[in-house]
Coordinates of C-alpha atoms in Angstrom, one line a residue:
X17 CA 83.9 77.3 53.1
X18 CA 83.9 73.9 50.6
X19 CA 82.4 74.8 47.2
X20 CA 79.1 74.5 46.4
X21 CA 77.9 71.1 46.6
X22 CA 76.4 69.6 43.7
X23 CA 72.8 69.8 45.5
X24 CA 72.8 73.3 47.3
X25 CA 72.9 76.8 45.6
X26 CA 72.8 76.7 41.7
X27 CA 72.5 73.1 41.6
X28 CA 69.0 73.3 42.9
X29 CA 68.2 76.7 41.7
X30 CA 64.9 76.6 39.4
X31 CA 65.2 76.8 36.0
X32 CA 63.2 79.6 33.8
X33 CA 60.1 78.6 32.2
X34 CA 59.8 76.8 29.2
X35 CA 60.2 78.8 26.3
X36 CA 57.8 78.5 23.6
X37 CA 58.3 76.0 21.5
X38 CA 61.0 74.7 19.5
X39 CA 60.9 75.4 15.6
X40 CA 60.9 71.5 14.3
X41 CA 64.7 70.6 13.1
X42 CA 66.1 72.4 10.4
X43 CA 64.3 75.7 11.3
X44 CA 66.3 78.5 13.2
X45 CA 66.2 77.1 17.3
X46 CA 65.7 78.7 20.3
X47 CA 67.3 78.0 22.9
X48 CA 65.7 75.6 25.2
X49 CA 65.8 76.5 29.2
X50 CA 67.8 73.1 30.0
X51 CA 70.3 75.2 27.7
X52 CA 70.4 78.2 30.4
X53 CA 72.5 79.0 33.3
X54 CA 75.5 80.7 33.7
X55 CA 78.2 80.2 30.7
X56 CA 81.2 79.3 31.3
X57 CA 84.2 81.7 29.9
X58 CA 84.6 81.6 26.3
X59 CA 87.8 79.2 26.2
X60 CA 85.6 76.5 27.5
X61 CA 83.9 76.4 24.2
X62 CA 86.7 74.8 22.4
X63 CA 85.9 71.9 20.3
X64 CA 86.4 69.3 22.4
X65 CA 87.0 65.6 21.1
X66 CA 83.3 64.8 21.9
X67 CA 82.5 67.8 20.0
X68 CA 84.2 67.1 16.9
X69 CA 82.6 63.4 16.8
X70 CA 79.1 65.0 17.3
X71 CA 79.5 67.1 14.7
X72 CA 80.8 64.5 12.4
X73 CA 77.9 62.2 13.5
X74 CA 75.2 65.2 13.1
X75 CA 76.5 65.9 9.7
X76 CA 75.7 62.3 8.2
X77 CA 73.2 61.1 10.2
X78 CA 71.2 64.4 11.4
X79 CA 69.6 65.0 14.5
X80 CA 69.9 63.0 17.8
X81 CA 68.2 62.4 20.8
X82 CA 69.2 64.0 24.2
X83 CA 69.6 60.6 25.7
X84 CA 72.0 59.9 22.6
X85 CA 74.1 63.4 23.6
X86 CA 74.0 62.5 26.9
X87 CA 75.4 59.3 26.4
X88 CA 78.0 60.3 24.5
X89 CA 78.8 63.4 26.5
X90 CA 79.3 61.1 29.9
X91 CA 80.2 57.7 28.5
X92 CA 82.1 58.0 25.1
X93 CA 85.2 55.2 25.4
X94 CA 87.5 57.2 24.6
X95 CA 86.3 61.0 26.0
X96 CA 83.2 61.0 27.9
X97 CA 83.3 63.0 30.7
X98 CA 83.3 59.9 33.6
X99 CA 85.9 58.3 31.8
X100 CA 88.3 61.0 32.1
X101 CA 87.6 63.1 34.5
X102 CA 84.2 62.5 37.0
X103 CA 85.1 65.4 38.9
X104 CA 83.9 64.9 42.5
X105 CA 85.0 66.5 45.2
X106 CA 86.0 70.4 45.7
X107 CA 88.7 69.5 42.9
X108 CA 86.5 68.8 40.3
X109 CA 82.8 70.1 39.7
X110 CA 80.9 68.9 42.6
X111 CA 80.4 67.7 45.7
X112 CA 78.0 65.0 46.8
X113 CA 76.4 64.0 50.3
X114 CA 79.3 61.7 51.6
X115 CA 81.9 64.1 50.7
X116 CA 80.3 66.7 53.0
X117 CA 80.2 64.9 55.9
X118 CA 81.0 61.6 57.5
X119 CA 77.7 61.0 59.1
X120 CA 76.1 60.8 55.9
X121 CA 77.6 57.8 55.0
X122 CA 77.2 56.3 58.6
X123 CA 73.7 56.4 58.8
X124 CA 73.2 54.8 55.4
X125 CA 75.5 51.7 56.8
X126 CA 73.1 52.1 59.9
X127 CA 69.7 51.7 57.4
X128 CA 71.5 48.3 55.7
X129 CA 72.0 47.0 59.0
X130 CA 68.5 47.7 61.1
X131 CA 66.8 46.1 57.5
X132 CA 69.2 43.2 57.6
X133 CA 67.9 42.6 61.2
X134 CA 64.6 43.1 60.6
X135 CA 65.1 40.8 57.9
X136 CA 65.7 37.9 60.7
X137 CA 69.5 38.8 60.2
X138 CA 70.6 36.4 57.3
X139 CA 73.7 34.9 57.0
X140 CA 74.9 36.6 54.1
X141 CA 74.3 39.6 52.2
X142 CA 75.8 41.2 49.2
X143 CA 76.2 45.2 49.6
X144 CA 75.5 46.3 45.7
X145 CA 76.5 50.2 44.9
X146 CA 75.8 51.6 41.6
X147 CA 78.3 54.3 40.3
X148 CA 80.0 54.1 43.8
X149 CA 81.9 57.9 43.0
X150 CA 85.2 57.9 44.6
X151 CA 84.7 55.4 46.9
X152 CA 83.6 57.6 50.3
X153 CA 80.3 56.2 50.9
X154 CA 81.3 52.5 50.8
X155 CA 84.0 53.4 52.3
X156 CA 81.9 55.3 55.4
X157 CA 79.4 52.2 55.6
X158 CA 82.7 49.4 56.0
X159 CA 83.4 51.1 59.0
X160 CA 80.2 51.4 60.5
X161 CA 80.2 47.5 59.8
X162 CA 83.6 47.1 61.3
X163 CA 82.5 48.9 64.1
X164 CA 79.2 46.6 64.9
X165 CA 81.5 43.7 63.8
X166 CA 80.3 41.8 66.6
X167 CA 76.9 41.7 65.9
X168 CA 77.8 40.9 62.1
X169 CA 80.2 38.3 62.9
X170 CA 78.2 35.3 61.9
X171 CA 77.2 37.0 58.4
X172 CA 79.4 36.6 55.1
X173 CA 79.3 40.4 53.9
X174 CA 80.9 41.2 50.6
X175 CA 80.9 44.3 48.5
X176 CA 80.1 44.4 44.8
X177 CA 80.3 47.9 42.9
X178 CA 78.9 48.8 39.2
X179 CA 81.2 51.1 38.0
X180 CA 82.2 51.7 34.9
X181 CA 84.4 55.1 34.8
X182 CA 88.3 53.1 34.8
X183 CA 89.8 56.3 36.4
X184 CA 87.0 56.3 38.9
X185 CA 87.5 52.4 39.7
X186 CA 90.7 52.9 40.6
X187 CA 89.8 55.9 43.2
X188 CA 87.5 53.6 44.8
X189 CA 90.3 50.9 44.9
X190 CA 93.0 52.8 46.5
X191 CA 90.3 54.1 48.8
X192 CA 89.0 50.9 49.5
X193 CA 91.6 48.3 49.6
X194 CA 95.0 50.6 49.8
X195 CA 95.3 50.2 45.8
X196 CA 95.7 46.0 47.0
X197 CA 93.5 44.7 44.0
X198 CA 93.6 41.9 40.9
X199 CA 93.1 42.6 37.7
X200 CA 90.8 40.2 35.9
X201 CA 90.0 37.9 38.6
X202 CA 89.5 34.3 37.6
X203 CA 85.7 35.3 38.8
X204 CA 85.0 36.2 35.1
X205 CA 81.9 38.6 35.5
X206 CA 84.0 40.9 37.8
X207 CA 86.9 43.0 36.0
X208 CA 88.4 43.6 39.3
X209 CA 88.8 42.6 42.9
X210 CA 90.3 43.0 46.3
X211 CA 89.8 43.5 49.7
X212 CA 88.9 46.0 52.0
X213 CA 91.3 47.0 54.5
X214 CA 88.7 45.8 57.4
X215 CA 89.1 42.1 55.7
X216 CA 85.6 42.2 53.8
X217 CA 85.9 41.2 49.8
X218 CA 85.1 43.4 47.1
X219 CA 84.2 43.0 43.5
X220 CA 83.5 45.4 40.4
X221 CA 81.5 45.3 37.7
X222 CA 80.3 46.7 34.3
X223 CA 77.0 46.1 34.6
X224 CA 74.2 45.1 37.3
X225 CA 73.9 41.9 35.2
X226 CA 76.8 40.4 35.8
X227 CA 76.5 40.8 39.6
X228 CA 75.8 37.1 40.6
X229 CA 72.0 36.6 42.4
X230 CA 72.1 36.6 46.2
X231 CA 70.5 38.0 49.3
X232 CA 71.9 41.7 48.4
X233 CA 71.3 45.2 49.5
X234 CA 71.6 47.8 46.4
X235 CA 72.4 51.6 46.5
X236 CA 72.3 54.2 44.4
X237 CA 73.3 57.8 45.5
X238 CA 73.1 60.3 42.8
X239 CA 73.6 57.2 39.8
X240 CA 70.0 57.5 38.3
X241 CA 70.5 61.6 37.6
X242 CA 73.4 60.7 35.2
X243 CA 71.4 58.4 32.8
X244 CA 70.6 59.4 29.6
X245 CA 66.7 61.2 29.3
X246 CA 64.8 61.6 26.2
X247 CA 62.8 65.1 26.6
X248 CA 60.0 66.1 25.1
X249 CA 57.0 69.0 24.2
X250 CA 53.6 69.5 23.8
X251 CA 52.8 71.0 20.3
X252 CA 50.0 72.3 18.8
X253 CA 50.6 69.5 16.6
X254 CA 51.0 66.7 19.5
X255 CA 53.9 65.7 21.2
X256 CA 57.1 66.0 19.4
X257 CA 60.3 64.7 21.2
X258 CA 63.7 67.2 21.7
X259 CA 66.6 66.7 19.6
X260 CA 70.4 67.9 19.1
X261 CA 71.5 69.4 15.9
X262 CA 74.0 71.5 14.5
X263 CA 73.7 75.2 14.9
X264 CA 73.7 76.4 10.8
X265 CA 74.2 80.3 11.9
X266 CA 77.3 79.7 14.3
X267 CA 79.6 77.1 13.3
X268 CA 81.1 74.3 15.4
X269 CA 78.0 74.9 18.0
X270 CA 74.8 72.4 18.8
X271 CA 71.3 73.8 19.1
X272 CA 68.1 71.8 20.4
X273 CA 65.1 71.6 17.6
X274 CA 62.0 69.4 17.7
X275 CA 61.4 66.3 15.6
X276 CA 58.8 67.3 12.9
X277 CA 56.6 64.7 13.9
X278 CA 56.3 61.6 16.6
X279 CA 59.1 59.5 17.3
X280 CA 58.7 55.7 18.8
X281 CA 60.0 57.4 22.2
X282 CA 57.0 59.7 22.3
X283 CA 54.4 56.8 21.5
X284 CA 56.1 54.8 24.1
X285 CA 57.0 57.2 26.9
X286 CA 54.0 59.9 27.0
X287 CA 51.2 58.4 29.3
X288 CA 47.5 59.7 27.9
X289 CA 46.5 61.6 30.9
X290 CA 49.9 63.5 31.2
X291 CA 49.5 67.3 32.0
X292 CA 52.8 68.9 31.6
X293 CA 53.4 70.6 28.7
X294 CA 57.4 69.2 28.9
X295 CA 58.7 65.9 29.9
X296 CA 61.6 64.1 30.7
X297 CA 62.1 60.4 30.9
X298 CA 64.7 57.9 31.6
X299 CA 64.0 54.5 30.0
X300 CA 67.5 53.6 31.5
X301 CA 66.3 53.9 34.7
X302 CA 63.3 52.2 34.2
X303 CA 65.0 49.2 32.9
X304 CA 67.5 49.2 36.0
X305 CA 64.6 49.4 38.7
X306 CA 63.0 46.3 36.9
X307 CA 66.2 44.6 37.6
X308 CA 66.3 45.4 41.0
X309 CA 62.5 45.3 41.8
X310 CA 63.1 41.7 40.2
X311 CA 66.2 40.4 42.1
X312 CA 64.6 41.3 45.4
X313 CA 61.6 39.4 44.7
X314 CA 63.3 36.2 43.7
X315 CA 66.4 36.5 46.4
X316 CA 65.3 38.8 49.2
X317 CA 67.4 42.1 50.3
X318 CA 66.3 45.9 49.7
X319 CA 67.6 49.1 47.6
X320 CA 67.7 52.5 48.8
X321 CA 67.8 55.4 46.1
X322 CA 69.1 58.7 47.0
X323 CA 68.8 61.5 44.2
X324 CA 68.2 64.7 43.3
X325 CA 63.7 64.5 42.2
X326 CA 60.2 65.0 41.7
X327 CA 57.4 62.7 42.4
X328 CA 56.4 63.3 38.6
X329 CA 55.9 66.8 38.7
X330 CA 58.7 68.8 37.4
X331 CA 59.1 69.6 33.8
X332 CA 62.8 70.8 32.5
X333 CA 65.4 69.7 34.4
X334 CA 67.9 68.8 32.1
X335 CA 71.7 70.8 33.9
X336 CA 75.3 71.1 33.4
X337 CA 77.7 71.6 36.4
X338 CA 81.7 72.4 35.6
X339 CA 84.3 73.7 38.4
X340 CA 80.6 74.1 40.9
X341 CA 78.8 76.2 38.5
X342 CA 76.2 75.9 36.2
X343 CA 77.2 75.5 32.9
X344 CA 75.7 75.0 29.2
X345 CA 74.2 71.6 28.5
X346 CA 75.6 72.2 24.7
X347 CA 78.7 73.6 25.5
X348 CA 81.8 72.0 25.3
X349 CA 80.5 68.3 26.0
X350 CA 82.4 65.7 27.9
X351 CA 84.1 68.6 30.0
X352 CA 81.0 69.1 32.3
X353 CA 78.9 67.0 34.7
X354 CA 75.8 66.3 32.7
X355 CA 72.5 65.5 34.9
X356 CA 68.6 65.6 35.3
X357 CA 66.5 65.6 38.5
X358 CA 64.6 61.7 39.3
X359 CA 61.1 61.0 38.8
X360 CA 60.5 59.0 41.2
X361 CA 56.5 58.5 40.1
X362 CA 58.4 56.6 37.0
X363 CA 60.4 54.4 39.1
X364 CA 57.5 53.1 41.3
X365 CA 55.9 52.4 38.0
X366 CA 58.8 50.8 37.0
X367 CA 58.6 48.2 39.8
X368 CA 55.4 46.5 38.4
X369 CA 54.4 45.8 41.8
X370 CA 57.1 43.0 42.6
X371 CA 58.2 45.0 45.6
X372 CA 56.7 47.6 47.9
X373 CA 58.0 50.9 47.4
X374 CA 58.3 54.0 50.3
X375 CA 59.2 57.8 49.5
X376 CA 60.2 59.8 48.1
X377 CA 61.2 61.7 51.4
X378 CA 63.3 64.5 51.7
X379 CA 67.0 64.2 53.0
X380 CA 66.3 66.4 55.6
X381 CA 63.4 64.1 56.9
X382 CA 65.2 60.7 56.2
X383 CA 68.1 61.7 58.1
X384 CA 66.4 63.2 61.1
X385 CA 64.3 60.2 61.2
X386 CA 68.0 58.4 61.1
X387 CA 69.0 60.2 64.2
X388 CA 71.6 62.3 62.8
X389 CA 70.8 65.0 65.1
X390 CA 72.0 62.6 67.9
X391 CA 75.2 61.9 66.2
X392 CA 75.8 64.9 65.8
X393 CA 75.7 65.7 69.4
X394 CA 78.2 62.6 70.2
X395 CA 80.9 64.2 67.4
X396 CA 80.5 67.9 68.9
X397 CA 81.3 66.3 72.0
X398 CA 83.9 64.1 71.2
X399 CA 85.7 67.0 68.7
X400 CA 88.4 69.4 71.2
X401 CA 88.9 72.3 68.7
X402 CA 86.7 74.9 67.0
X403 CA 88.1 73.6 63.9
X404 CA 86.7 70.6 63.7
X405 CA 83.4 71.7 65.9
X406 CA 82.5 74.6 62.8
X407 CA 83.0 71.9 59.9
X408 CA 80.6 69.6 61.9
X409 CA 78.1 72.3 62.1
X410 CA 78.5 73.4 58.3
X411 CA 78.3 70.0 56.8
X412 CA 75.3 69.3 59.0
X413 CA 73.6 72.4 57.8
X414 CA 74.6 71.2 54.6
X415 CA 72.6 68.2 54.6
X416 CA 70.1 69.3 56.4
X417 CA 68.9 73.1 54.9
X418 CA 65.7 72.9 53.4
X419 CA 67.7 75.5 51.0
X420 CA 70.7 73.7 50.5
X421 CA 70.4 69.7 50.2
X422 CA 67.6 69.3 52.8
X423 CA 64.5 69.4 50.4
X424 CA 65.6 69.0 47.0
X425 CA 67.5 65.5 47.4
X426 CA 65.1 62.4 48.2
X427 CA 65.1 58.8 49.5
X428 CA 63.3 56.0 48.5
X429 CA 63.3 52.4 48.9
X430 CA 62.3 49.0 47.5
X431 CA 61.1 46.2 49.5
X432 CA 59.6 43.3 49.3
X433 CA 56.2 43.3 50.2
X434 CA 56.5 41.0 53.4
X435 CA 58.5 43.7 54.7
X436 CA 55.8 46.1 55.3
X437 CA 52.8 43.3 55.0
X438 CA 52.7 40.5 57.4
X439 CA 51.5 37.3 55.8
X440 CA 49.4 36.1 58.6
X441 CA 47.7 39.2 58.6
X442 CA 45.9 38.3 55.0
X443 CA 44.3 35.5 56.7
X444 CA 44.1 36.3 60.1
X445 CA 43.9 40.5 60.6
X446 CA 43.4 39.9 64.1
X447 CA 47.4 38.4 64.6
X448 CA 49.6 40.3 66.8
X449 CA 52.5 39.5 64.7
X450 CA 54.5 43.0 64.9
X451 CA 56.8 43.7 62.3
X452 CA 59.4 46.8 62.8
X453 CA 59.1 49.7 61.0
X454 CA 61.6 50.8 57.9
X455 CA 64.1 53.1 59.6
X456 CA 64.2 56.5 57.8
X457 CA 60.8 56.6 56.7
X458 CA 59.1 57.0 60.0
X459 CA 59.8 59.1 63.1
X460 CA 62.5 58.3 65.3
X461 CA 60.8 57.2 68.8
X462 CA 63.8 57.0 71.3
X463 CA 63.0 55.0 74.6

């Protein structure tokens, strides 16, 4: 059987309660439970090139923030962990949705297309993926648009993708395009280009800034559980906000402590009436669903998210995952996936009310609602050996177990507000004017 995926089994194990609380930096730390799991063998502990600059930072400067560690630990030039390695696939140290199964991927191209019709089927939309991975989800929604060619044949498709791992870039090239791509186009805001081996154009970026404006669709599958989080903890003393340090008793090792009094993050980030007693939040995110939320407001389109998350209810969910198994947030950094679930109360918050937002809903229900049963049915029946028929059968229980990746992994969506409110029915409720419903967030009725 394929390795864990980066969803099912330890991924979405729950953590152990919060310990009590963290003695304020320099004290002697206990551990924090983000900090738990299973340890990886003692070689792993080696100090790795991140390492060594932490320390080295940590030493003159003191303390930093999660987020900082985090970005550091993924992102680092010159060692972060998505710069070298980004270890998807049963290869590396997880496996996500579209490498489990094909239909994943279809019925995501299925979603762009039913909105794009609903939509009044314009004639050109850009297909925006954030942290596109290795390629196989773009890759699975170019052929669903291949195959219903026809009915996109009067519509100027491209694909733009945000990536900015240079190893994983060129996965998603030779993936996409046959490894058939230019350097440093003349198009200065993309560092790449090609085309896809179905004829449709594709562009990269560093950033969702320099993705020109446009009618666009935008995805995001597991991209917002890699941004940096700042976490913090309810004192007796008020909130105090979670740092890194060095460990004084064992050298060469990184502890968390608590800031020994308020940071700007915790006046900015704590909401009054919160009632957890430990919080994570992504400001990174935040700033990136503004972006969105304001680019579909001003040129049209939608985004779907798909992540690991909460609807603002979960408290430490801060995980390392290395060769699919849980492994210590502190330990070794830049060799380990680093990653925390979605709040997805944040991100509708976020929005500001410049689109309408819908979920989160669990994979399990999306998908159905998707008709991924029924495709399933067509590939049993189209598949001659037992082979093939079994793999069908485990990826779909894959997806699909509320144990595995059916519960724990959500969708949700952005659109803009005409899509789900009618303007004439402001003025006139009585109209008649009928607009479709959002596929994937409401039962499947077949006729």
């Amino acid at each position: 059987p394929p390795p864990a995926p980066r969803s099912g089994g330890a991924r979405a194990a729950p953590l152990s309660p919060l310990p009590p609380p963290l003695p304020t930096a320099p004290a002697a730390a206990r551990p924090c439970s983000g900090a738990g799991g299973q340890a990886e063998p003692e070689g792993s502990s080696r100090a790795t090139a991140i390492l060594r600059h932490l320390l080295l930072k940590l030493r003159a400067t003191g303390p930093v923030t999660v987020a900082e560690y985090m970005r550091e630990a993924l992102t680092n030039p010159g060692q972060g962990y998505y710069m070298r390695r980004g270890g998807i696939g049963e290869s590396g140290d997880f496996v996500t949705s579209p490498e489990i199964s094909q239909i994943f991927g279809e019925l995501i191209g299925i979603w762009y297309i039913s909105e794009w019709i609903a939509m009044g089927k314009p004639e050109a939309f850009q297909l925006v993926e954030l942290g596109p991975g290795r390629g196989t989800l773009a890759d699975d929604i170019l052929r669903v648009f291949n195959q219903l060619a026809s009915l996109l044949s009067k519509c100027d498709v491209s694909i733009h993708l945000v990536e900015v791992s240079p190893k994983l870039s060129e996965i998603q090239a030779l993936m996409l395009t046959g490894g058939k791509v230019q350097s440093n186009p003349e198009d200065k805001s993309a560092y790449m280009k090609g085309v896809s081996k179905t004829g449709i154009p594709i562009f990269w970026y560093r950033d969702i800034q320099d993705v020109p404006p446009g009618y666009s669709f935008y995805l995001a599958h597991e991209f917002f559980d890699a941004l940096p989080i700042h976490k913090f903890q309810r004192t007796e003393k008020g909130w105090r906000e979670v740092f890194v340090d060095l460990d004084p008793e064992v050298p060469d090792q990184l502890r968390f402590v608590l800031s020994p009094s308020s940071t700007p993050a915790t006046e900015n980030f704590i909401q009054p009436e919160e009632t957890r007693d430990h919080v994570e939040v992504c400001p990174e995110a935040g700033v990136i669903i503004q972006r969105l939320a304001c680019r579909i407001e001003k040129d049209g389109g939608a985004a779907l998210v798909a992540d690991y998350g909460h609807d603002g209810t979960k408290t430490d969910t801060f995980r390392g995952f290395r060769n699919h198994k849980l492994h210590d947030v502190l330990r070794a950094p830049g060799t380990a996936d680093l990653t925390a679930d979605v709040d997805f109360s944040y991100l509708r918050k976020m929005t500001q009310g410049r689109t309408a937002t819908l979920g989160p809903l669990k994979q399990q229900e999306f998908l159905k609602n998707m008709g991924i049963d029924l495709r399933l049915q067509v590939l049993l029946q189209n598949s001659c050996d037992i082979a093939t028929r079994e793999q069908l059968l485990h990826s779909y229980d894959m997806l699909m177990n509320p144990k595995k990746m059916g519960d724990c992994f959500k969708f949700f969506a952005l659109l803009p507000h005409h899509r789900l409110v009618h303007p004439d029915k402001k003025h006139k409720p009585e109209s008649k004017a009928h607009l479709p419903p959002v596929a994937g967030f409401g039962e499947l009725l077949l006729k």
